[in-house]
mmCIF file of C-alpha atoms in Angstrom:
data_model
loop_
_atom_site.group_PDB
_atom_site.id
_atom_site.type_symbol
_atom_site.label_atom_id
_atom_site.label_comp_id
_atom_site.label_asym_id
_atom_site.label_seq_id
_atom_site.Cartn_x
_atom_site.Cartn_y
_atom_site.Cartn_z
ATOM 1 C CA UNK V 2 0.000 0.000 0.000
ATOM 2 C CA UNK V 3 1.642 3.519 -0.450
ATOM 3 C CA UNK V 4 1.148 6.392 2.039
ATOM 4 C CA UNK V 5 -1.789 8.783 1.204
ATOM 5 C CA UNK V 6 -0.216 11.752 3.143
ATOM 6 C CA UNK V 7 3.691 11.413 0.955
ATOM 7 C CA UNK V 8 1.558 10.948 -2.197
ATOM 8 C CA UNK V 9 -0.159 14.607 -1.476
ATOM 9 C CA UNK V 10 2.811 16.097 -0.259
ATOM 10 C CA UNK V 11 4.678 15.621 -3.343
ATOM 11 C CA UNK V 12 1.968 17.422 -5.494
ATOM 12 C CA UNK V 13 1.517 20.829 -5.215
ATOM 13 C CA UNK V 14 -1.847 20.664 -7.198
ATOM 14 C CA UNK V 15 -3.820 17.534 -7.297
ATOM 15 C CA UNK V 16 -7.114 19.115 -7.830
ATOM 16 C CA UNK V 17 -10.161 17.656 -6.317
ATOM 17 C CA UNK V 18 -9.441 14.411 -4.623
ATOM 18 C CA UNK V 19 -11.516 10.903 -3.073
ATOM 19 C CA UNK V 20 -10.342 8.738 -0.849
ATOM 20 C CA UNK V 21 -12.650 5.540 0.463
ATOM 21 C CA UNK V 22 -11.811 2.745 2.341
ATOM 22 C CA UNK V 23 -11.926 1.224 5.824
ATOM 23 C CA UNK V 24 -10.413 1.659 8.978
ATOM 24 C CA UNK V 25 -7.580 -0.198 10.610
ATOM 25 C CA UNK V 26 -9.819 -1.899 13.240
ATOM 26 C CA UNK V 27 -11.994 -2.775 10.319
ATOM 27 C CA UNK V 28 -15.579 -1.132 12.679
ATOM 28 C CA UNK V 29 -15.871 2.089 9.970
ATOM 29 C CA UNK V 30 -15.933 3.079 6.764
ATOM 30 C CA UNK V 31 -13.651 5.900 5.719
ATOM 31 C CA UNK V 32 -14.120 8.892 3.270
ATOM 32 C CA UNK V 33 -12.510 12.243 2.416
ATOM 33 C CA UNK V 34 -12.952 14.570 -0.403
ATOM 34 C CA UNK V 35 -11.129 17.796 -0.782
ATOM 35 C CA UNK V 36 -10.922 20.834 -2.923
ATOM 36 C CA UNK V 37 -8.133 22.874 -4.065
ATOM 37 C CA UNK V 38 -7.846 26.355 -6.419
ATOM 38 C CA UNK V 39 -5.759 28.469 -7.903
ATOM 39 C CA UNK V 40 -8.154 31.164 -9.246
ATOM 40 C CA UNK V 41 -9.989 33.535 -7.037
ATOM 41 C CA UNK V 42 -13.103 32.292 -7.544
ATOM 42 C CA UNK V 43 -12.173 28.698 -6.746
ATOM 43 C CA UNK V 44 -10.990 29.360 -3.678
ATOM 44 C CA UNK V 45 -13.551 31.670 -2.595
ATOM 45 C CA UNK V 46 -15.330 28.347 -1.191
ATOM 46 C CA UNK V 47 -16.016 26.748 1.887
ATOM 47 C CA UNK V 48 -17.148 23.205 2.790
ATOM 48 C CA UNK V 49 -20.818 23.441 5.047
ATOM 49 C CA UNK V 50 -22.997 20.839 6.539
ATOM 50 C CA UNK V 51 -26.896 20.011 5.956
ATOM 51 C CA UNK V 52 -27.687 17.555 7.546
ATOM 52 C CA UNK V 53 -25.741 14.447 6.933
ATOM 53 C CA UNK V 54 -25.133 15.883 3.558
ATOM 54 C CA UNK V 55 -22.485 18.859 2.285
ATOM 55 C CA UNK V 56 -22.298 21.882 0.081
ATOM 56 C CA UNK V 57 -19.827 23.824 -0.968
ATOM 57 C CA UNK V 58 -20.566 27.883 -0.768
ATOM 58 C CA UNK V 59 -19.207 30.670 -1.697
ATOM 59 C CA UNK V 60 -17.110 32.292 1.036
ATOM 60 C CA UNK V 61 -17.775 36.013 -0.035
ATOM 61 C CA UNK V 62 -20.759 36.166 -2.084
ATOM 62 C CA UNK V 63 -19.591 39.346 -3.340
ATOM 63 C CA UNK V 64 -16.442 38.237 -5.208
ATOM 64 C CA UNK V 65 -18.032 34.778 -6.387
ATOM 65 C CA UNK V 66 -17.809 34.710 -10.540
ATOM 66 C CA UNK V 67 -18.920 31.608 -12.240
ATOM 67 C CA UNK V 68 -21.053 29.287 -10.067
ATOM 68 C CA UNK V 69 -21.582 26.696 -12.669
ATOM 69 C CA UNK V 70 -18.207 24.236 -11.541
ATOM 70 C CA UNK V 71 -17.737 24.816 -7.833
ATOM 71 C CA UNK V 72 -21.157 25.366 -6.318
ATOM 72 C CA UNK V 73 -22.636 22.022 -5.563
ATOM 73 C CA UNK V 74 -23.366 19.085 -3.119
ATOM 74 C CA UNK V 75 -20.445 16.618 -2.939
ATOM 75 C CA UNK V 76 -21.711 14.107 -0.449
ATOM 76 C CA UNK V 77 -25.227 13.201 -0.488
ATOM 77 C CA UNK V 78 -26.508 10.113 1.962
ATOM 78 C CA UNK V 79 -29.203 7.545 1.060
ATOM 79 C CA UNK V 80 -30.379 4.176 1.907
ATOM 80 C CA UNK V 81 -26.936 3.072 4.395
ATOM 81 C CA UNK V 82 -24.956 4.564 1.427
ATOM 82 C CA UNK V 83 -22.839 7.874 0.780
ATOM 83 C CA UNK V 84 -22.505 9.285 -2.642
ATOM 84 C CA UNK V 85 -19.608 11.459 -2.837
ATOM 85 C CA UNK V 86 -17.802 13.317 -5.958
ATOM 86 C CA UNK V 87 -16.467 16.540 -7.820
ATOM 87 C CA UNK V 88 -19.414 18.195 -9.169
ATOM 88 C CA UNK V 89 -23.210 18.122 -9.696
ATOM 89 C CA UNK V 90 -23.208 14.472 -10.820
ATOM 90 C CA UNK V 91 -23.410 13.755 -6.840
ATOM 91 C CA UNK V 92 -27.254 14.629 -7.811
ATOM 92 C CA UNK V 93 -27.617 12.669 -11.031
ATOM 93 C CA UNK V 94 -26.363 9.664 -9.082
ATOM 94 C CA UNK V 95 -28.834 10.394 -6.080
ATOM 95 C CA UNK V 96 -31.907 10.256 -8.588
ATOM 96 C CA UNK V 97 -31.133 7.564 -10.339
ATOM 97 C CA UNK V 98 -30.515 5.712 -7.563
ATOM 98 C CA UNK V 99 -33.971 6.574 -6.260
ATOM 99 C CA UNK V 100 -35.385 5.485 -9.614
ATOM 100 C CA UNK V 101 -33.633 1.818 -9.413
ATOM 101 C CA UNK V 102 -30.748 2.782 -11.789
ATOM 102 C CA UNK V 103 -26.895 1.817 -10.377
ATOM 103 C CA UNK V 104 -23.773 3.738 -10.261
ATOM 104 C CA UNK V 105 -23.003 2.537 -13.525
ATOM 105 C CA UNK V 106 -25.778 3.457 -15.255
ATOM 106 C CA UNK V 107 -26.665 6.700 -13.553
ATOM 107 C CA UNK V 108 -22.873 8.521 -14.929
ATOM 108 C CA UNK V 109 -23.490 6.843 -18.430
ATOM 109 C CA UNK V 110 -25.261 10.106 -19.017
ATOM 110 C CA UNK V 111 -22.445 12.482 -17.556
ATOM 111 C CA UNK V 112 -19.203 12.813 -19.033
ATOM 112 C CA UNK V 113 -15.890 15.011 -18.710
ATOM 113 C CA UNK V 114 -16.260 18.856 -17.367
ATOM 114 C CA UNK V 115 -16.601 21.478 -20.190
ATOM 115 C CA UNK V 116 -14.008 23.714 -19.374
ATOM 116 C CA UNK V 117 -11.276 23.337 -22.106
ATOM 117 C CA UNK V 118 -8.783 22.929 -22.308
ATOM 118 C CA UNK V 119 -7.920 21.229 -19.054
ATOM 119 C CA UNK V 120 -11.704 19.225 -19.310
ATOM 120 C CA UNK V 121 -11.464 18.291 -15.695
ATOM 121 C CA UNK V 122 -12.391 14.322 -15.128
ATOM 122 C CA UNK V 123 -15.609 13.883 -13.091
ATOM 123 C CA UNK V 124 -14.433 11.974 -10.149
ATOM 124 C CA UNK V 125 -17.418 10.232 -7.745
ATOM 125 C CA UNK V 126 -17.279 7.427 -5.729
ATOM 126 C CA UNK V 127 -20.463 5.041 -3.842
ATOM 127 C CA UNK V 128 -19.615 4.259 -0.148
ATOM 128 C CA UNK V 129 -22.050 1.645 1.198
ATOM 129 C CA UNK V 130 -22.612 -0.546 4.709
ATOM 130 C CA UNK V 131 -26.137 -1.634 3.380
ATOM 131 C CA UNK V 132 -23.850 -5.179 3.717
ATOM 132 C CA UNK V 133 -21.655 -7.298 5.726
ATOM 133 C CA UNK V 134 -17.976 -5.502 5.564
ATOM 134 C CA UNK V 135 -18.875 -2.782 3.183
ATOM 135 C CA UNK V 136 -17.857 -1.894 -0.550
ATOM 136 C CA UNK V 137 -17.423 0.872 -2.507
ATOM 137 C CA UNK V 138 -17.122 2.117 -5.754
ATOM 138 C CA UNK V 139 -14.877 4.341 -7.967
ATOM 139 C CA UNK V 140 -15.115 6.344 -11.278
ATOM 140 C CA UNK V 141 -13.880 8.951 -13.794
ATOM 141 C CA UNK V 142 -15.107 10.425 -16.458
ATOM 142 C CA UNK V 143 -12.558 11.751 -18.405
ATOM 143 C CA UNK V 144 -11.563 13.253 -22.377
ATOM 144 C CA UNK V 145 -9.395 11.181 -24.344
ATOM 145 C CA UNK V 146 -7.337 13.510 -25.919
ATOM 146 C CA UNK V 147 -8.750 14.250 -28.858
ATOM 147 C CA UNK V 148 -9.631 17.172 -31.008
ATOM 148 C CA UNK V 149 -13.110 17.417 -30.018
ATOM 149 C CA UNK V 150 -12.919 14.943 -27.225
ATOM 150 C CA UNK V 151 -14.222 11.758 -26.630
ATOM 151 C CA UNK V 152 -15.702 10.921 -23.320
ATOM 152 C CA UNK V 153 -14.168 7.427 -21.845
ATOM 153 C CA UNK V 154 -15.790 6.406 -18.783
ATOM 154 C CA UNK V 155 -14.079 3.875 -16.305
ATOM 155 C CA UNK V 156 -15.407 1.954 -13.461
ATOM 156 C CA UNK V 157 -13.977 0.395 -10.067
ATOM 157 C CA UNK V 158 -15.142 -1.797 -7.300
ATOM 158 C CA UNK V 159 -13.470 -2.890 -4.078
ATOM 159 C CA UNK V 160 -14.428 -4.414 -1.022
ATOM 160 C CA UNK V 161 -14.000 -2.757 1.906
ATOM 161 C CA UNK V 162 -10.990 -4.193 3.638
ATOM 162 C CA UNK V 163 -9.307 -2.845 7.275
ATOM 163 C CA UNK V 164 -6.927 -0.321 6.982
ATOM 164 C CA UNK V 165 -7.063 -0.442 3.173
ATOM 165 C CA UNK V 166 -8.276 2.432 0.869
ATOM 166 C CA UNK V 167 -8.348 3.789 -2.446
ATOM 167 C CA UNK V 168 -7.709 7.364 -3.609
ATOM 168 C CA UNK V 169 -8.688 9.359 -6.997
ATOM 169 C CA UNK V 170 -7.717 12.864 -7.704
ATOM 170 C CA UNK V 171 -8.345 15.213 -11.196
ATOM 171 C CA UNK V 172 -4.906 16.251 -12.279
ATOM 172 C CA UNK V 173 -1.520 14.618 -12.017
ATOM 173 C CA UNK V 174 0.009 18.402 -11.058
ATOM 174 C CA UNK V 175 0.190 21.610 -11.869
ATOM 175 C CA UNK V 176 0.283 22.908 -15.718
ATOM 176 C CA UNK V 177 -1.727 24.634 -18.602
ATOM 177 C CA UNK V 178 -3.482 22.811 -19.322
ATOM 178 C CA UNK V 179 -3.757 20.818 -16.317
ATOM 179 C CA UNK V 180 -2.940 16.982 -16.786
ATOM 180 C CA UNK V 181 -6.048 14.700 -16.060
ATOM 181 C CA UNK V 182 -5.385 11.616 -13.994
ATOM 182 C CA UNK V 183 -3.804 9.074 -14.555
ATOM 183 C CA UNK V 184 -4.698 5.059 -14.186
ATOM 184 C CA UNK V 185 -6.182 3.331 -11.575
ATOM 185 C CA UNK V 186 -7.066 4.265 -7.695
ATOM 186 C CA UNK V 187 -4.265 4.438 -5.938
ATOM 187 C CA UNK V 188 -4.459 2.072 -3.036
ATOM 188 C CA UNK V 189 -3.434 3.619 -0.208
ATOM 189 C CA UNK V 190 -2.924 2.693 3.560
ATOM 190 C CA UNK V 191 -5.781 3.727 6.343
ATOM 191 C CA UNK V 192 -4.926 4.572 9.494
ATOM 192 C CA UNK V 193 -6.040 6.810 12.629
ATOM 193 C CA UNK V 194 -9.434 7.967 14.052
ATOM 194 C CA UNK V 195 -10.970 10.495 12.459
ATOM 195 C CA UNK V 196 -9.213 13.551 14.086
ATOM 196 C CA UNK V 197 -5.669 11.898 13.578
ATOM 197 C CA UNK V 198 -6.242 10.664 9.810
ATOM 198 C CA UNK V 199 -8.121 14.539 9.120
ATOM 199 C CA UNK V 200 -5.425 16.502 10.377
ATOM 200 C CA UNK V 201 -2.796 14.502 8.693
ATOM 201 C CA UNK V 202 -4.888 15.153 5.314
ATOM 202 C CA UNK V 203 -5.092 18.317 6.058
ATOM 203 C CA UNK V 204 -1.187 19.023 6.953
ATOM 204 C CA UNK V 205 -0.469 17.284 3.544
ATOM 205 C CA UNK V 206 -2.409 19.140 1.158
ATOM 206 C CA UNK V 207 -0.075 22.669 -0.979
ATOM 207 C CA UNK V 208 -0.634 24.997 1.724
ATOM 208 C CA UNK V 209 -0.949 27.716 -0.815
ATOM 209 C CA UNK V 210 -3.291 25.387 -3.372
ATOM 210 C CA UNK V 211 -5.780 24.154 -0.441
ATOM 211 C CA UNK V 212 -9.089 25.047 0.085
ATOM 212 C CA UNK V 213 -11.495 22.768 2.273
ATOM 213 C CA UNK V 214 -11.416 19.012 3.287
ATOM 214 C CA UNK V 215 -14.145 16.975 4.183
ATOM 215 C CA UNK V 216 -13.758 13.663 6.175
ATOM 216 C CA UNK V 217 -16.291 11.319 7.633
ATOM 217 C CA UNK V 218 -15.725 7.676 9.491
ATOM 218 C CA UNK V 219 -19.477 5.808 9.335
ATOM 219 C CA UNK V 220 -19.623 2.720 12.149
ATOM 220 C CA UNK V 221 -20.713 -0.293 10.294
ATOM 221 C CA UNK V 222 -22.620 -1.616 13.223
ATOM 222 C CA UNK V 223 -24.599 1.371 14.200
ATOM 223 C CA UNK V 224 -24.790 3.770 11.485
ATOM 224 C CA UNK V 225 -23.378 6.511 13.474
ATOM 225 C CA UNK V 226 -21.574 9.305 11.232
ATOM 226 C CA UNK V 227 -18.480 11.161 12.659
ATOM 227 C CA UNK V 228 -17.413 14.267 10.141
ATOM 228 C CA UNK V 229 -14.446 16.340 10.052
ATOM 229 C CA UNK V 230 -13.993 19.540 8.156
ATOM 230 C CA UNK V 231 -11.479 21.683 7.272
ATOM 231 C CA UNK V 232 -11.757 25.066 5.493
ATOM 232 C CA UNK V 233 -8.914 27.473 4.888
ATOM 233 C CA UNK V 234 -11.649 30.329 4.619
ATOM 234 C CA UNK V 235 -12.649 30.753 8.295
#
């Protein structure tokens, strides 16, 4: 397994990134999602509760430009399941889960973000404890590098194993355009309670590039929800 907190110190601009998996004593589930910028308007954004799910909002409403990309609900909770990714599609999954449809299916109508020329991969990931030891899920949508650009869509699933997790990001680094990711979910080790693993997320991500961190543990046996967040706007 490689170490989550080296692989974010040694890039100064990962983007948006998911990590799912379970923890060490093999009782919770594990999640974190954070958000990085290097415009203005990006990282005039904070992370903010409803309920058990989360929003991101603009910081000052004053200076916020273009809502369309960074104003939207990246967790959402149904059914002993957490849906969790980098944009709107959180949504598109939530209502087509509610109409029978599956992860799959659900962001086989979504595809890469439309802001060329970096078209930023849709990341999301499906966290559930609806069944003995716990699974999740993994996906990008992301362009294929052509002239227009082709949408290819990739799907992963893992089951949840203790002190094991997986992590997906949107870029590779820093650069104009920015280079998508990469390859497969990196597995990565889990380890800590919540405030331990959170703070060492937290301490990893570019100081300069960061912008809020969201990270929840979920007990198995009871449901309860622990959440941690982090926003450098306070």
């Amino acid at each position: 397994m490689n170490n989550l907190f080296e692989i974010l110190k040694t890039n100064a601009y990962p983007g948006r990134g998911i990590v799912l998996g379970k923890s060490a004593d093999g009782k919770k589930l594990v999640s974190a999602y954070f958000i990085m910028g290097r415009s203005s308007n990006s990282r005039n954004r904070v992370f903010v509760e409803e309920g058990l799910d989360l929003k991101t909002q603009a910081f000052d409403p004053a200076k916020l430009e273009d809502p369309s990309l960074i104003i939207y609900a990246p967790v959402r909770v149904i059914d002993k399941k957490m849906i969790v990714t980098n944009g709107d599609q959180t949504d598109t999954v939530l209502e087509g889960m509610k109409e029978k449809k599956d992860f799959e299916a659900s962001l086989s109508t979504r595809e890469f973000e439309p802001d060329a020329p970096n078209y930023t991969p849709r990341i999301s990931g499906l966290l559930s404890w609806a069944k003995e030891g716990g699974s999740y899920k993994m996906s990008i949508l992301k362009a294929d590098g052509a002239e227009p650009p082709q949408c290819r869509r990739f799907f992963y699933w893992y089951p949840a194993m203790a002190g094991h997790g997986h992590f997906i990001h949107t870029y590779r680094g820093d650069g104009n355009p920015l280079p998508s990711f990469a390859g497969e979910p990196t597995e990565v080790e889990i380890k800590g309670d919540i405030d331990e693993f959170a703070a060492n997320v937290w301490e990893s991500l570019n100081e300069e590039n960061k912008v809020s961190l969201f990270v929840r543990y979920i007990d198995m046996a009871t449901g309860e929800m622990e959440t941690r967040i982090f926003n450098k706007n306070e």
